[in-house]
Structure formats: C-alpha cells, structure tokens
Short mmCIF file of C-alpha atoms in Angstrom, two decimals:
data_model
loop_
_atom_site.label_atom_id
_atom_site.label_comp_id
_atom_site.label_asym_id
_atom_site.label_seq_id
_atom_site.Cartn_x
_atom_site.Cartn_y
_atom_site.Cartn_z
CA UNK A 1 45.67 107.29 165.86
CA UNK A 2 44.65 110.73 164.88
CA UNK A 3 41.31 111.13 162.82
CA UNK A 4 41.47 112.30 159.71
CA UNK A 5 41.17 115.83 158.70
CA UNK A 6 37.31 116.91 158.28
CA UNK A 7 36.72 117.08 154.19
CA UNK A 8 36.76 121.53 152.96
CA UNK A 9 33.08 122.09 152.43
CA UNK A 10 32.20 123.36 149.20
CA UNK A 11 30.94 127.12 150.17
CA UNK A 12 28.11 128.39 148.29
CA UNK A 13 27.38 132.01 149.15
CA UNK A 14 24.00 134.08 149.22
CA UNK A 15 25.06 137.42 146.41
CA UNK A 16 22.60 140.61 147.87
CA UNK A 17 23.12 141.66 151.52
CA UNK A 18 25.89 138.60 151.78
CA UNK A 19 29.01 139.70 149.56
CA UNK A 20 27.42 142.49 148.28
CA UNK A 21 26.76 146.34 150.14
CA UNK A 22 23.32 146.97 149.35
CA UNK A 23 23.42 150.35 151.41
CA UNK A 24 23.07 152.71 148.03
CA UNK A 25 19.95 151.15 147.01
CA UNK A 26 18.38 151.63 150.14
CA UNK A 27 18.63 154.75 150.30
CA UNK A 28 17.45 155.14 146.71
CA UNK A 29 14.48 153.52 147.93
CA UNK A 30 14.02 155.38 151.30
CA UNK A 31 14.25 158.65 149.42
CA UNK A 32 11.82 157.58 146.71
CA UNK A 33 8.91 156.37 149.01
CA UNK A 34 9.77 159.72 151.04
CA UNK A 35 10.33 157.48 154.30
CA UNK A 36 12.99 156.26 156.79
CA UNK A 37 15.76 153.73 156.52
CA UNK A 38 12.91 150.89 157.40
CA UNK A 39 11.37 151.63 154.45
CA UNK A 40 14.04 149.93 152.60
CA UNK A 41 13.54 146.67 154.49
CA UNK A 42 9.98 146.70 154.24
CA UNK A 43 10.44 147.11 150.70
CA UNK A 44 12.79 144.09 150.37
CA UNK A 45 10.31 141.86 152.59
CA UNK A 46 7.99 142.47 150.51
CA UNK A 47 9.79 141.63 147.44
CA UNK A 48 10.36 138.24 149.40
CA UNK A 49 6.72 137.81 149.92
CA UNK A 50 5.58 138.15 146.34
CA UNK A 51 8.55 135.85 145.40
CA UNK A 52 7.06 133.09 147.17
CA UNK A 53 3.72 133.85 145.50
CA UNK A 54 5.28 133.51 142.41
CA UNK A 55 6.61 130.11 143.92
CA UNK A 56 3.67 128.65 145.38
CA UNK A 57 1.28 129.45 142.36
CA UNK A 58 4.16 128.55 139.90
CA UNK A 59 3.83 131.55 138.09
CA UNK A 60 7.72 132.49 137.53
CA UNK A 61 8.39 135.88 137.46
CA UNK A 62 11.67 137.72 137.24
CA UNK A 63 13.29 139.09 140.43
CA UNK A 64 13.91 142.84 139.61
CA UNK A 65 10.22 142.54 138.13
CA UNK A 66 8.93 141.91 141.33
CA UNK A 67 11.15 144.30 143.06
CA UNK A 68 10.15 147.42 140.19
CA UNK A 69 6.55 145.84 140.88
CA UNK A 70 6.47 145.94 144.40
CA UNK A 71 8.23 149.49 144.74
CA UNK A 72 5.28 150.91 142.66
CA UNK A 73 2.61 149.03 144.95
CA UNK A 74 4.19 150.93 148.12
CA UNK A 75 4.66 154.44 145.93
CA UNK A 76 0.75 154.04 144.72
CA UNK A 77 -0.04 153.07 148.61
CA UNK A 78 1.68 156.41 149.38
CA UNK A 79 0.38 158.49 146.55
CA UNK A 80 3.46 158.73 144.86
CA UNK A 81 3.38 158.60 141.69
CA UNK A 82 5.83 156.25 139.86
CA UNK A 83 5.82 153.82 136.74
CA UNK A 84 7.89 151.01 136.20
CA UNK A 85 10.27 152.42 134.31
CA UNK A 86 11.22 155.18 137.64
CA UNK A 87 10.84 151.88 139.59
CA UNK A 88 13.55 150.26 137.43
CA UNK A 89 15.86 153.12 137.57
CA UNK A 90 15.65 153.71 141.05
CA UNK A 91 16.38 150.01 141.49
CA UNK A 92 19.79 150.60 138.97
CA UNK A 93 22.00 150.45 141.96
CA UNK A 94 21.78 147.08 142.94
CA UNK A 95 23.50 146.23 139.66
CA UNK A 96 27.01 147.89 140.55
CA UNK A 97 26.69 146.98 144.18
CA UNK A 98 30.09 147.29 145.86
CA UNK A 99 31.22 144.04 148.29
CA UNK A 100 31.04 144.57 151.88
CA UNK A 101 34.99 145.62 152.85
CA UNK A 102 35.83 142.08 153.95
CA UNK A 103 34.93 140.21 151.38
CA UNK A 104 37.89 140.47 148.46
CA UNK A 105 40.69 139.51 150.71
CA UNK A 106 38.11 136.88 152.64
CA UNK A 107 37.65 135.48 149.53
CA UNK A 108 41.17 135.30 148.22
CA UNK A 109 41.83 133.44 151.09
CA UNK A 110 39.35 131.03 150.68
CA UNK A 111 40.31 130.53 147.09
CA UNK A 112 44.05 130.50 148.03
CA UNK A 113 43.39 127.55 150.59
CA UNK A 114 41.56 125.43 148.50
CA UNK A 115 37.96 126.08 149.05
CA UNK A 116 35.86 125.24 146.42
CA UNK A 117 32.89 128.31 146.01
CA UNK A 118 29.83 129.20 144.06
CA UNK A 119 26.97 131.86 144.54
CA UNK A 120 23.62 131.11 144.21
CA UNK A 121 21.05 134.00 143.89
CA UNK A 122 17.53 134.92 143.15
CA UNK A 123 18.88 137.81 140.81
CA UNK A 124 17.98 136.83 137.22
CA UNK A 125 21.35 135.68 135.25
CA UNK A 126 21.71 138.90 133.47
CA UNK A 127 21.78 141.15 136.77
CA UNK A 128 23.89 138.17 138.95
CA UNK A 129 26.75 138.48 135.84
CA UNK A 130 26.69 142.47 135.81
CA UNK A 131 27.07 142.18 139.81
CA UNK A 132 29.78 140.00 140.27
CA UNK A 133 31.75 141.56 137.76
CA UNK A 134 31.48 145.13 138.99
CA UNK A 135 32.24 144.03 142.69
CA UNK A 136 35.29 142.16 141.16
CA UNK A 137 34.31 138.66 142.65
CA UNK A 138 33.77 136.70 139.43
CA UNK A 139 36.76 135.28 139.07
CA UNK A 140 36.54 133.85 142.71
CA UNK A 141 33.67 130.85 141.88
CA UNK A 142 33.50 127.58 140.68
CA UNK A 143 29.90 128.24 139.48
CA UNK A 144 27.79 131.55 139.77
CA UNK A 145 23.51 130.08 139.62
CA UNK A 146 20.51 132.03 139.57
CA UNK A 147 16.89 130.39 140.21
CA UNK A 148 15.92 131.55 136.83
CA UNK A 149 17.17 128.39 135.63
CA UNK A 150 15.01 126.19 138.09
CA UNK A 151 11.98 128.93 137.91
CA UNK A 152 11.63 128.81 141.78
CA UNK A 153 13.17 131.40 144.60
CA UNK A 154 15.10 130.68 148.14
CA UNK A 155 14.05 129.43 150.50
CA UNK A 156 12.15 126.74 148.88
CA UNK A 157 14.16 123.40 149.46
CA UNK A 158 14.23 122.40 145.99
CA UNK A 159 16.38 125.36 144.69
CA UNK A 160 19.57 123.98 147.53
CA UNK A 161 18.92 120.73 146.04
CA UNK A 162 19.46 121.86 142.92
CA UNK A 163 22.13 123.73 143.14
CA UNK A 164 24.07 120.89 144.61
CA UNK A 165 23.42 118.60 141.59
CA UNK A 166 24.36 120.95 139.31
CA UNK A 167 27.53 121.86 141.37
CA UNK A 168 27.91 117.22 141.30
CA UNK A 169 28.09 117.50 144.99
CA UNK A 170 25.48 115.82 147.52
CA UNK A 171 23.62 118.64 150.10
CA UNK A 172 26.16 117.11 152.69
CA UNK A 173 29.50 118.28 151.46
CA UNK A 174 27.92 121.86 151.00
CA UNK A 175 28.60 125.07 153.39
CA UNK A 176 25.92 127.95 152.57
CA UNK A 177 26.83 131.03 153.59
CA UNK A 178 24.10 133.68 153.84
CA UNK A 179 22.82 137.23 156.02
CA UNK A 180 19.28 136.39 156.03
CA UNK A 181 17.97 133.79 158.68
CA UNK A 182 14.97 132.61 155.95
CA UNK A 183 17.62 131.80 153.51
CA UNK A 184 19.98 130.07 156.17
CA UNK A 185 16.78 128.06 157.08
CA UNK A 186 15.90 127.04 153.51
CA UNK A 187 19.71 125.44 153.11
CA UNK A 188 19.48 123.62 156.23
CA UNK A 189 16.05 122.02 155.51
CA UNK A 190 17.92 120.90 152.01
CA UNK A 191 20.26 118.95 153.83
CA UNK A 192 22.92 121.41 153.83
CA UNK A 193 25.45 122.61 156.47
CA UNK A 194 25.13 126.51 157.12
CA UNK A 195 26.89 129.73 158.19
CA UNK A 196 25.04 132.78 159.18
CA UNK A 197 26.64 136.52 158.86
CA UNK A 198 25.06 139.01 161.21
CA UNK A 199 25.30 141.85 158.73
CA UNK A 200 24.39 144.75 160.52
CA UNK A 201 20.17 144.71 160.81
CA UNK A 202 20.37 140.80 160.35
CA UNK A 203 19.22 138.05 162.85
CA UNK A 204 19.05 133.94 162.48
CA UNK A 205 15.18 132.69 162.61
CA UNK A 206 15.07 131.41 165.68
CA UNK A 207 12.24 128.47 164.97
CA UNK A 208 14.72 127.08 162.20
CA UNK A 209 17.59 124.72 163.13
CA UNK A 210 20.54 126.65 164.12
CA UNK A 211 23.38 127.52 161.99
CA UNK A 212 26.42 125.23 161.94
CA UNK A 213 28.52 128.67 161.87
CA UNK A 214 27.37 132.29 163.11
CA UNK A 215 30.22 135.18 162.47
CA UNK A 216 29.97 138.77 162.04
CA UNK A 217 31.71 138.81 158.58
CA UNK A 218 33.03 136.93 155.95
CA UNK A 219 37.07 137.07 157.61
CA UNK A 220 35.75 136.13 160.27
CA UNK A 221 34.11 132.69 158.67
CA UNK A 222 37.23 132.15 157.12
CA UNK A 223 39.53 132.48 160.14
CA UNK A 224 37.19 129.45 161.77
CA UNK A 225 36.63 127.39 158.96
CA UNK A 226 40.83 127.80 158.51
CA UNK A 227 41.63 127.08 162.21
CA UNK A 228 43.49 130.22 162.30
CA UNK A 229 41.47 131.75 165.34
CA UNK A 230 37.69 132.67 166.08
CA UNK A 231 34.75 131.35 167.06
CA UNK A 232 31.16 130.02 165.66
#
C-alpha cells in the first residue's frame, strides 16, 4: 500500500535579505560611512546585536530605531557627522525594497499549488505593510506578522512559537524559509522545520541543527518542495 502523501507545510518566510533585494540600501550605507561593501554587513550585524539587547533586557525598541541608532554610533565612531534624522533617510530605501528576481513567479507558484504562506519580520508593522506592497507580494500571504506585536526579535524561540499560534498551526506543520543562518537556527530550536537560501554573502550556522532544505533561491525551494526537480 502506498503511504500517504506528506501534509504541504505551511511556509512562513523571513521579509529583508529573503524576498526582498536589500542591495540599494547597502550601498546607501557604504557610501554614508565612506567605506566598502562590508560596511553594510557590519552595519546590519550590528543592528542584530542591539536587537537582542533590547530582547534580553526587555526594553522593546523599534527596528528602524535601532538601525537609524546604530548607523549614527558607526558615523560618530568614524567622525562623521550624522543625526537621526540623515540616519533615517539614508535608511528610506529599505521601505521600497524590490524582491529578489525569483521571487514573484516562485511565489505564484506556491500560491497556485496550494501552499499556505505568511512572513514574519522584525520590521515594525508600518514599514513590513509599505514593503510588501511596493515589492507587490501582499497579496501572496495568509498572514504578514511583525515582532512588534510580541515586543521580542528573531531568533529568540518565543517569537516562532508565536507566530505559529497566531497562524492556529503547531511549530510542526510549519516550513520557515529564511537567508540568514541565526534566523534559520532560531525556527528550528522552536520546533519548526526549515529551509535555508544561500543569498549571495549568506552561509547556514554551522553549530545549529541543519536545515531541512538548503537552495540557492526561492524557484529553486519550490521546484523541491513540488517534486518537479532539484535538490536540498
């Protein structure tokens, strides 16, 4: 007797660096702090840092706070001078962020076959709306959920556990798709099932449990998860 066909995970995708081409803004940011393209990425690690601070002393902040915040720490660092408002319109970008070329026809795939989706993001509501619908994704999810409403950032376990209740589906059933290892990690320590995308500069953590999935790009996820060729 055959076994029956494996249950369609419900996908819940990371929004910045994931669906979304983040390659305008960091180059804003490179050309503000007057440094190379790993200026950018130090910049956005250290936005991560200070959003676990913000975590772990449970002292919410917003997310493009911390990002205007932390992009005046490294100007005043380099004796550039820059308030937050220059922080905050450097930062404008991120808001009209185009998706990565795969990721409209991945995801009308995905939606045409049946797959349930959602995003979940540490951009505050406000920003995570404004993004979706100027990349033209909106109308792909199920649910779009920012930590603002749980007042704690990815990776911390609890915000994957959330986001499953509120989506009324257990960790289990639950694919997360992300670019960034620490966020892959954080799902699969809530319980969830996960895919990594190796978006160019991106690499899993290796200490973490491995990824159930690990594809170049979102067609690519889809053509495995659909059985219609590739590999994990």
């Amino acid at each position: 007797m055959a076994p029956e066909p494996a249950e369609t995970p419900f996908l819940i995708f990371d929004l910045n660096e994931t669906l979304l081409d983040l390659s305008e803004v960091r180059k804003a940011i490179s050309t503000a702090l007057k440094g190379g393209e790993d200026t950018a990425v130090l910049w956005f690690e250290t936005l991560l840092h200070y959003s676990l601070v913000a975590s772990a002393s449970d002292r919410f902040e917003a997310f493009g706070d911390i990002g205007a915040t932390v992009l005046s720490m490294m100007a005043q660092i380099r004796g550039i001078k820059m308030d937050a408002a220059e922080a905050r319109r450097i930062l404008e970008p991120i808001r009209s962020a185009p998706p990565f070329p795969e990721v409209l026809a991945a995801l009308e795939r995905f939606s045409r076959n049946g797959f349930r989706m959602a995003v979940l993001t540490n951009s505050p509501t406000e920003n995570m709306e404004t993004q979706l619908e100027s990349a033209g994704i909106h109308r792909f999810f199920t649910r779009a959920l920012s930590v603002e409403d749980i007042a704690l950032y990815k990776p911390h376990r609890h915000v994957y556990l959330w986001a499953a209740h509120r989506l009324q589906v257990s960790p289990g059933e639950c694919l997360f798709v992300a670019a960034h290892g620490w966020d892959v990690a954080g799902a699969l320590s809530a319980g969830m099932k996960a895919a990594f995308l190796s978006r160019p500069g991106q690499v899993p953590y290796p200490l973490a449990p491995a990824p159930d999935f690990s594809e170049p790009d979102l067609d690519k996820l889809y053509r495995t998860l659909s059985g219609s060729g590739g590999g994990s």
